């Protein structure tokens, strides 16, 4: 009987040929999902399985957050109403696109995009550039439904790491800007790292999660962000909520990180 993993690997090989090298025998940090390395850019993708989840900030999560603070500084209305979402499997980069990936991209396509910071730090840019990079690499920016599903990693808790805040030393493994040695860091149950730098999503920001609700003019949806303010001075941990969302008009300099998604 062919295993689910074998089927997943075969489907990727059939669609992308020799573009990817399978790393599925190397279960990084005990996450048992197939991984693939893009041989051109060095970007590693992981297989996100099909599934259904409840998108948004549930009543159960509201009860849990009140154990951390009685008056959370969040716009609950923007994260509701909750709704069921079903998704097909897809590939997602295990980290945000890093500076080293952009340097490889420059070499591959003859570009001259400037990077700021260490090679293994997230690359920040405006949405237009992020979308252009994704398109040139035959990939896409995930939408909010996909991003939240991937961030939750199958959990229904406040954060992908549970309903409580870890110690500062453990938080550093979630929020580190140095993504060079992933074995030293924490990942969620879908094997994703660096989820909290503020990431572009492909859809426009809507005032709530109602289908076809009004959009905020000129704003894309941004997810995550807790690492941008660490060490926290107050309740900046709310930016780590799996359901937390914000309009790109609130970004400093219209810059965010991003992941790449590939449909299979």
Coordinates of N, CA and C in Angstrom, one line a residue, residues 35-243:
X35 N 9.6 17.4 2.7 CA 10.2 18.7 2.5 C 10.9 18.6 1.2
X36 N 11.0 19.7 0.5 CA 11.6 19.8 -0.8 C 12.5 21.0 -0.9
X37 N 13.7 20.9 -1.5 CA 14.5 22.1 -1.7 C 14.5 22.5 -3.2
X38 N 14.3 23.8 -3.4 CA 14.4 24.4 -4.7 C 15.9 24.5 -5.0
X39 N 16.3 23.7 -6.0 CA 17.7 23.7 -6.3 C 18.3 25.0 -6.9
X40 N 17.5 25.8 -7.4 CA 17.9 27.1 -7.9 C 18.1 28.2 -6.8
X41 N 17.2 28.3 -6.0 CA 17.2 29.4 -4.9 C 17.7 28.9 -3.6
X42 N 17.6 27.6 -3.3 CA 17.9 27.1 -2.0 C 16.7 27.2 -1.0
X43 N 15.6 27.6 -1.5 CA 14.4 27.7 -0.6 C 13.8 26.3 -0.3
X44 N 13.6 26.1 0.9 CA 13.0 24.8 1.3 C 11.5 24.9 1.5
X45 N 10.7 24.0 0.9 CA 9.3 24.0 1.0 C 8.9 22.8 1.8
X46 N 7.7 22.8 2.4 CA 7.2 21.7 3.1 C 5.7 21.5 2.6
X47 N 5.3 20.2 2.6 CA 4.0 19.8 2.2 C 3.0 20.1 3.2
X48 N 2.1 21.0 3.0 CA 1.0 21.3 3.9 C -0.2 20.5 3.5
X49 N -0.7 19.6 4.4 CA -1.7 18.6 4.0 C -3.1 19.3 3.8
X50 N -3.9 18.7 3.1 CA -5.3 19.2 2.9 C -6.0 19.1 4.3
X51 N -7.0 20.0 4.5 CA -7.7 20.0 5.8 C -8.7 21.0 5.9
X52 N -9.4 21.0 7.0 CA -10.5 22.0 7.3 C -10.1 22.6 8.7
X53 N -10.4 23.9 8.9 CA -10.1 24.5 10.2 C -11.1 25.6 10.3
X54 N -11.2 26.2 11.6 CA -12.0 27.3 11.8 C -11.1 28.6 11.8
X55 N -11.4 29.4 10.8 CA -10.6 30.6 10.6 C -11.2 31.7 11.5
X56 N -10.3 32.5 12.1 CA -10.8 33.6 13.0 C -10.6 33.4 14.4
X57 N -11.0 34.4 15.2 CA -10.8 34.4 16.7 C -12.1 33.9 17.3
X58 N -12.0 32.6 17.8 CA -13.2 32.0 18.3 C -13.5 32.4 19.8
X59 N -14.7 32.1 20.2 CA -15.1 32.4 21.6 C -14.2 31.6 22.6
X60 N -13.8 30.4 22.2 CA -12.9 29.7 23.1 C -11.5 30.4 23.2
X61 N -11.0 31.0 22.2 CA -9.8 31.8 22.2 C -10.0 33.0 23.0
X62 N -11.1 33.6 23.0 CA -11.4 34.8 23.8 C -11.3 34.5 25.2
X63 N -11.9 33.4 25.6 CA -11.8 32.9 27.0 C -10.4 32.7 27.4
X64 N -9.6 32.1 26.5 CA -8.2 31.9 26.9 C -7.4 33.2 27.0
X65 N -7.6 34.1 26.1 CA -6.8 35.4 26.1 C -7.1 36.2 27.4
X66 N -8.3 36.0 27.9 CA -8.6 36.8 29.2 C -7.9 36.2 30.4
X67 N -7.3 35.1 30.2 CA -6.4 34.5 31.3 C -5.1 35.2 31.3
X68 N -4.7 35.8 30.1 CA -3.5 36.5 29.9 C -3.6 38.0 30.2
X69 N -4.8 38.6 29.8 CA -5.1 40.0 30.0 C -6.6 40.2 29.9
X70 N -7.1 41.0 30.8 CA -8.6 41.2 30.8 C -9.0 42.1 29.6
X71 N -8.2 43.0 29.2 CA -8.5 43.9 28.1 C -7.5 43.8 26.9
X72 N -7.5 42.8 26.1 CA -6.5 42.6 25.1 C -6.6 43.7 24.0
X73 N -5.5 44.2 23.6 CA -5.4 45.3 22.7 C -5.5 44.8 21.3
X74 N -6.6 44.3 20.9 CA -6.8 43.8 19.6 C -8.2 44.2 19.1
X75 N -8.4 44.2 17.8 CA -9.7 44.5 17.2 C -10.4 43.2 16.9
X76 N -11.1 42.7 17.8 CA -11.8 41.4 17.7 C -12.7 41.3 16.5
X77 N -13.3 42.5 16.2 CA -14.3 42.5 15.1 C -13.6 42.2 13.7
X78 N -12.3 42.5 13.6 CA -11.6 42.3 12.4 C -11.3 40.8 12.2
X79 N -11.3 40.0 13.3 CA -11.0 38.6 13.3 C -12.3 37.7 13.3
X80 N -13.4 38.3 13.1 CA -14.7 37.6 13.1 C -15.6 38.0 12.0
X81 N -16.6 37.2 11.6 CA -17.0 36.0 12.3 C -16.1 34.8 11.9
X82 N -16.0 33.9 12.8 CA -15.3 32.7 12.5 C -16.0 31.9 11.4
X83 N -15.3 31.2 10.6 CA -15.9 30.4 9.6 C -15.0 29.2 9.2
X84 N -15.7 28.1 8.8 CA -15.0 26.9 8.4 C -14.4 27.1 7.0
X85 N -13.1 26.7 6.9 CA -12.4 26.8 5.6 C -11.8 25.4 5.3
X86 N -12.0 25.0 4.1 CA -11.4 23.8 3.6 C -10.3 24.1 2.6
X87 N -9.2 23.4 2.7 CA -8.1 23.7 1.8 C -7.5 22.5 1.2
X88 N -7.1 22.6 -0.1 CA -6.3 21.5 -0.7 C -4.8 21.6 -0.3
X89 N -4.1 20.5 -0.4 CA -2.7 20.5 -0.1 C -1.9 21.5 -0.9
X90 N -0.8 22.1 -0.4 CA 0.0 23.0 -1.1 C 1.4 22.9 -0.5
X91 N 2.4 23.5 -1.2 CA 3.7 23.6 -0.7 C 3.9 25.0 -0.1
X92 N 4.6 25.2 1.0 CA 4.9 26.5 1.6 C 6.3 26.5 2.0
X93 N 7.0 27.6 1.8 CA 8.4 27.7 2.3 C 8.4 27.7 3.8
X94 N 9.4 26.9 4.3 CA 9.4 26.7 5.8 C 9.8 27.9 6.5
X95 N 10.4 28.9 5.9 CA 10.8 30.2 6.5 C 10.3 31.3 5.6
X96 N 10.2 32.5 6.0 CA 10.0 33.6 5.1 C 11.2 33.6 4.1
X97 N 11.0 34.2 3.0 CA 12.1 34.3 2.0 C 13.2 35.1 2.8
X98 N 14.4 34.6 2.7 CA 15.6 35.2 3.4 C 16.5 36.0 2.5
X99 N 17.3 36.8 3.1 CA 18.3 37.6 2.2 C 19.1 36.7 1.3
X100 N 19.5 35.5 1.8 CA 20.4 34.7 1.0 C 19.6 34.1 -0.2
X101 N 18.3 33.9 0.0 CA 17.5 33.5 -1.2 C 17.4 34.6 -2.2
X102 N 17.3 35.8 -1.8 CA 17.3 37.0 -2.7 C 18.6 37.1 -3.5
X103 N 19.7 36.9 -2.8 CA 21.0 36.9 -3.5 C 21.1 35.8 -4.5
X104 N 20.5 34.6 -4.2 CA 20.5 33.6 -5.2 C 19.6 33.9 -6.4
X105 N 18.5 34.5 -6.0 CA 17.5 35.0 -7.0 C 18.1 36.0 -8.0
X106 N 18.9 37.0 -7.4 CA 19.6 38.0 -8.2 C 20.5 37.3 -9.2
X107 N 21.3 36.3 -8.8 CA 22.2 35.6 -9.6 C 21.5 34.8 -10.7
X108 N 20.4 34.2 -10.3 CA 19.6 33.3 -11.2 C 19.0 34.1 -12.4
X109 N 18.4 35.3 -12.0 CA 17.6 36.1 -13.0 C 18.3 37.4 -13.4
X110 N 19.5 37.6 -13.0 CA 20.2 38.8 -13.4 C 19.6 40.1 -12.8
X111 N 19.1 40.0 -11.5 CA 18.5 41.1 -10.8 C 19.6 41.8 -9.9
X112 N 19.2 42.9 -9.4 CA 20.1 43.6 -8.5 C 19.4 44.1 -7.3
X113 N 18.5 43.3 -6.7 CA 17.8 43.7 -5.5 C 18.7 43.8 -4.3
X114 N 18.6 44.9 -3.6 CA 19.5 45.1 -2.4 C 18.8 44.4 -1.2
X115 N 19.7 43.8 -0.3 CA 19.2 43.2 0.9 C 19.8 44.0 2.1
X116 N 19.2 43.9 3.2 CA 19.6 44.7 4.4 C 19.7 43.7 5.5
X117 N 20.9 43.5 6.1 CA 21.0 42.6 7.2 C 21.8 41.3 6.8
X118 N 21.8 40.4 7.8 CA 22.5 39.1 7.6 C 21.9 38.2 6.5
X119 N 22.6 37.3 6.0 CA 22.2 36.4 4.9 C 20.9 35.6 5.3
X120 N 20.9 35.2 6.6 CA 19.8 34.3 7.0 C 18.7 35.1 7.8
X121 N 18.6 36.4 7.6 CA 17.5 37.2 8.1 C 16.4 37.3 7.1
X122 N 15.2 37.5 7.5 CA 14.1 37.7 6.6 C 14.3 38.9 5.7
X123 N 13.9 38.7 4.4 CA 13.9 39.8 3.5 C 12.6 40.6 3.5
X124 N 12.7 41.9 3.6 CA 11.6 42.8 3.7 C 11.5 43.6 2.4
X125 N 10.2 43.8 2.0 CA 10.0 44.6 0.7 C 8.5 45.0 0.7
X126 N 8.2 45.8 -0.3 CA 6.8 46.1 -0.5 C 6.1 45.0 -1.2
X127 N 4.8 45.1 -1.3 CA 4.0 43.9 -1.9 C 4.3 43.7 -3.4
X128 N 4.5 44.8 -4.1 CA 4.7 44.7 -5.5 C 6.0 43.9 -5.8
X129 N 7.0 44.1 -5.1 CA 8.3 43.4 -5.3 C 8.1 41.9 -4.8
X130 N 7.4 41.7 -3.7 CA 7.2 40.3 -3.2 C 6.4 39.5 -4.3
X131 N 5.4 40.1 -4.8 CA 4.6 39.5 -5.9 C 5.4 39.2 -7.1
X132 N 6.2 40.1 -7.5 CA 7.1 40.0 -8.7 C 8.1 38.8 -8.5
X133 N 8.7 38.8 -7.3 CA 9.6 37.7 -7.0 C 8.9 36.3 -7.1
X134 N 7.7 36.3 -6.5 CA 6.9 35.0 -6.5 C 6.6 34.6 -7.9
X135 N 6.1 35.5 -8.7 CA 5.8 35.2 -10.1 C 7.0 34.7 -10.9
X136 N 8.1 35.4 -10.7 CA 9.3 34.9 -11.4 C 9.8 33.6 -11.0
X137 N 9.4 33.1 -9.8 CA 9.8 31.8 -9.3 C 8.6 30.8 -9.5
X138 N 7.7 31.2 -10.3 CA 6.5 30.3 -10.6 C 5.8 29.9 -9.3
X139 N 5.6 30.8 -8.4 CA 5.0 30.6 -7.2 C 4.0 31.7 -6.9
X140 N 3.4 31.7 -5.7 CA 2.5 32.7 -5.3 C 2.7 33.1 -3.8
X141 N 2.1 34.3 -3.4 CA 2.0 34.6 -2.0 C 0.8 34.0 -1.5
X142 N 0.9 33.3 -0.3 CA -0.4 32.7 0.2 C -1.4 33.7 0.6
X143 N -2.7 33.4 0.5 CA -3.7 34.2 1.0 C -3.9 34.0 2.5
X144 N -4.8 34.8 3.1 CA -5.0 34.7 4.5 C -5.5 33.4 5.0
X145 N -6.4 32.8 4.3 CA -7.0 31.5 4.6 C -5.8 30.5 4.7
X146 N -5.0 30.5 3.7 CA -3.8 29.5 3.7 C -2.8 29.9 4.8
X147 N -2.5 31.2 5.0 CA -1.5 31.5 6.0 C -2.0 31.1 7.4
X148 N -3.2 31.4 7.7 CA -3.7 31.1 9.1 C -3.7 29.6 9.3
X149 N -4.2 28.9 8.3 CA -4.2 27.4 8.4 C -2.8 26.8 8.6
X150 N -1.9 27.3 7.9 CA -0.5 26.9 8.0 C 0.1 27.3 9.4
X151 N -0.2 28.5 9.8 CA 0.3 29.0 11.1 C -0.2 28.2 12.2
X152 N -1.5 27.9 12.2 CA -2.1 27.1 13.3 C -1.5 25.7 13.4
X153 N -1.2 25.1 12.2 CA -0.6 23.8 12.2 C -1.5 22.7 12.8
X154 N -2.8 22.9 12.6 CA -3.7 21.9 13.1 C -4.2 22.2 14.5
X155 N -3.8 23.3 15.1 CA -4.2 23.6 16.5 C -5.3 24.6 16.5
X156 N -6.1 24.7 17.6 CA -7.1 25.7 17.8 C -6.8 26.6 18.9
X157 N -5.6 26.7 19.3 CA -5.2 27.5 20.5 C -4.9 28.9 20.0
X158 N -4.6 29.8 21.0 CA -4.3 31.2 20.7 C -3.1 31.4 19.8
X159 N -2.1 30.6 20.1 CA -0.9 30.7 19.4 C -0.6 29.3 18.8
X160 N 0.3 29.2 17.9 CA 0.7 27.9 17.4 C 1.4 27.1 18.4
X161 N 1.9 27.8 19.5 CA 2.6 27.1 20.5 C 1.8 26.9 21.8
X162 N 0.5 27.2 21.7 CA -0.4 26.9 22.8 C -1.2 28.1 23.3
X163 N -1.7 28.0 24.5 CA -2.6 29.1 25.0 C -1.8 30.0 26.1
X164 N -0.6 29.7 26.3 CA 0.2 30.4 27.3 C 1.5 30.9 26.6
X165 N 2.1 31.9 27.3 CA 3.3 32.4 26.7 C 4.5 31.7 27.3
X166 N 5.5 31.2 26.4 CA 6.6 30.5 26.9 C 7.6 31.4 27.7
X167 N 8.6 30.9 28.3 CA 9.6 31.7 28.9 C 10.4 32.5 27.8
X168 N 11.1 33.5 28.3 CA 11.8 34.3 27.3 C 12.8 33.6 26.5
X169 N 13.5 32.6 27.1 CA 14.5 31.8 26.3 C 13.8 31.0 25.3
X170 N 12.6 30.4 25.6 CA 11.8 29.7 24.6 C 11.3 30.6 23.5
X171 N 10.8 31.8 23.9 CA 10.3 32.8 22.9 C 11.4 33.1 21.9
X172 N 12.6 33.2 22.4 CA 13.7 33.6 21.4 C 13.8 32.5 20.3
X173 N 13.5 31.3 20.6 CA 13.5 30.2 19.6 C 12.4 30.4 18.6
X174 N 11.3 31.1 19.0 CA 10.3 31.3 18.0 C 10.5 32.6 17.2
X175 N 11.2 33.6 17.9 CA 11.2 34.9 17.3 C 12.6 35.4 16.8
X176 N 13.6 34.4 16.8 CA 14.9 34.8 16.4 C 15.0 35.3 15.0
X177 N 15.8 36.3 14.8 CA 16.0 36.9 13.4 C 17.1 36.1 12.7
X178 N 17.8 35.2 13.3 CA 18.8 34.4 12.7 C 18.3 33.0 12.4
X179 N 18.0 32.8 11.1 CA 17.3 31.5 10.7 C 18.4 30.6 10.0
X180 N 19.6 30.7 10.4 CA 20.7 29.9 9.8 C 20.7 28.5 10.3
X181 N 20.3 28.3 11.5 CA 20.4 26.9 12.1 C 19.0 26.6 12.7
X182 N 18.2 26.0 11.9 CA 16.8 25.7 12.3 C 16.7 24.7 13.3
X183 N 17.7 23.8 13.5 CA 17.6 22.8 14.5 C 17.7 23.4 15.9
X184 N 18.1 24.7 16.0 CA 18.2 25.4 17.3 C 16.9 26.2 17.6
X185 N 16.0 26.2 16.6 CA 14.8 27.0 16.8 C 13.6 26.2 16.9
X186 N 12.5 26.8 17.3 CA 11.2 26.1 17.4 C 10.4 26.3 16.1
X187 N 9.6 25.3 15.8 CA 8.7 25.4 14.6 C 7.3 24.9 15.1
X188 N 6.3 25.2 14.3 CA 5.0 24.7 14.6 C 4.8 23.3 14.1
X189 N 3.6 22.8 14.3 CA 3.4 21.4 13.9 C 3.4 21.1 12.4
X190 N 3.4 22.1 11.6 CA 3.5 21.9 10.2 C 5.0 22.2 9.7
X191 N 5.9 22.4 10.7 CA 7.3 22.6 10.4 C 7.7 23.9 9.8
X192 N 6.9 25.0 10.3 CA 7.2 26.3 9.8 C 7.9 27.1 10.9
X193 N 8.9 27.9 10.4 CA 9.7 28.7 11.3 C 9.5 30.2 10.9
X194 N 9.9 31.0 11.9 CA 9.9 32.5 11.7 C 8.6 33.0 11.3
X195 N 7.5 32.7 12.0 CA 6.2 33.1 11.6 C 5.8 34.5 12.1
X196 N 6.7 35.2 12.7 CA 6.2 36.4 13.4 C 7.0 37.7 13.0
X197 N 7.3 37.8 11.7 CA 8.0 39.0 11.2 C 7.0 39.9 10.5
X198 N 5.7 39.6 10.4 CA 4.8 40.3 9.6 C 4.9 39.9 8.2
X199 N 4.0 39.2 7.7 CA 4.1 38.6 6.3 C 2.9 39.0 5.4
X200 N 3.3 39.3 4.2 CA 2.3 39.7 3.2 C 1.4 38.5 2.9
X201 N 0.1 38.8 2.7 CA -0.8 37.8 2.2 C -1.4 38.4 0.9
X202 N -1.8 37.6 0.0 CA -2.1 38.0 -1.4 C -3.5 38.8 -1.5
X203 N -4.3 38.6 -0.5 CA -5.6 39.3 -0.6 C -5.6 40.7 0.0
X204 N -6.6 41.5 -0.4 CA -6.8 42.8 0.2 C -7.3 42.6 1.6
X205 N -7.0 43.6 2.4 CA -7.4 43.6 3.8 C -8.9 43.9 3.8
X206 N -9.7 43.1 4.5 CA -11.1 43.3 4.7 C -11.4 43.7 6.1
X207 N -12.5 44.5 6.3 CA -12.8 45.0 7.6 C -13.2 43.9 8.6
X208 N -13.6 42.8 8.1 CA -13.9 41.6 9.0 C -13.8 40.3 8.1
X209 N -14.1 39.2 8.7 CA -14.0 37.9 7.9 C -15.3 37.5 7.2
X210 N -16.2 38.4 7.2 CA -17.4 38.0 6.3 C -17.0 37.9 4.9
X211 N -17.6 36.9 4.2 CA -17.3 36.8 2.8 C -17.8 38.0 2.1
X212 N -17.0 38.5 1.2 CA -17.3 39.7 0.4 C -17.5 41.0 1.2
X213 N -16.8 41.0 2.4 CA -16.9 42.3 3.2 C -16.1 43.4 2.6
X214 N -16.3 44.6 3.0 CA -15.6 45.8 2.5 C -14.1 45.7 2.7
X215 N -13.3 46.2 1.7 CA -11.9 46.2 1.8 C -11.4 47.6 2.3
X216 N -10.2 47.6 2.8 CA -9.6 48.8 3.2 C -8.7 49.3 2.0
X217 N -9.0 50.4 1.5 CA -8.4 50.9 0.2 C -6.9 50.9 0.3
X218 N -6.3 50.3 -0.7 CA -4.9 50.3 -0.8 C -4.1 49.4 0.2
X219 N -4.8 48.5 0.9 CA -4.2 47.7 1.9 C -4.3 46.3 1.7
X220 N -3.1 45.6 1.7 CA -3.1 44.1 1.7 C -3.2 43.6 3.1
X221 N -3.5 42.4 3.3 CA -3.5 41.8 4.6 C -2.1 41.4 5.0
X222 N -1.8 41.6 6.3 CA -0.5 41.2 6.8 C -0.8 40.4 8.1
X223 N 0.0 39.3 8.2 CA -0.1 38.4 9.3 C 1.2 38.2 10.1
X224 N 1.0 37.9 11.4 CA 2.2 37.8 12.3 C 2.7 39.1 12.7
X225 N 3.9 39.2 13.3 CA 4.5 40.5 13.6 C 5.2 40.6 15.0
X226 N 5.0 39.6 15.9 CA 5.5 39.7 17.2 C 7.0 39.8 17.3
X227 N 7.7 39.3 16.4 CA 9.2 39.4 16.5 C 9.7 40.8 16.2
X228 N 8.9 41.6 15.6 CA 9.3 43.0 15.2 C 9.4 43.9 16.5
X229 N 8.8 43.5 17.6 CA 8.8 44.3 18.8 C 9.5 43.6 19.9
X230 N 10.1 42.5 19.7 CA 10.7 41.7 20.8 C 12.1 42.3 21.1
X231 N 12.5 42.4 22.4 CA 11.7 42.0 23.6 C 10.6 43.0 23.9
X232 N 9.4 42.4 24.2 CA 8.2 43.2 24.4 C 8.2 44.1 25.6
X233 N 7.6 45.2 25.5 CA 7.5 46.2 26.6 C 6.2 46.1 27.3
X234 N 5.2 45.6 26.5 CA 3.8 45.6 27.0 C 3.1 44.3 26.6
X235 N 2.1 44.4 25.7 CA 1.4 43.2 25.3 C 1.5 43.0 23.8
X236 N 2.8 43.2 23.3 CA 3.0 43.0 21.9 C 2.9 41.6 21.4
X237 N 2.8 40.7 22.4 CA 2.6 39.3 22.1 C 1.3 39.0 21.3
X238 N 0.3 40.0 21.3 CA -0.9 39.8 20.6 C -0.6 39.6 19.1
X239 N 0.5 40.2 18.6 CA 0.9 40.0 17.2 C 1.2 38.6 16.8
X240 N 1.3 37.7 17.9 CA 1.6 36.3 17.6 C 0.4 35.4 17.6
X241 N -0.8 36.0 17.9 CA -2.0 35.3 17.8 C -2.2 34.7 16.4
X242 N -2.6 33.5 16.3 CA -2.8 32.8 15.0 C -3.8 33.6 14.2
X243 N -4.8 34.2 14.8 CA -5.9 34.8 14.1 C -5.6 36.3 13.9

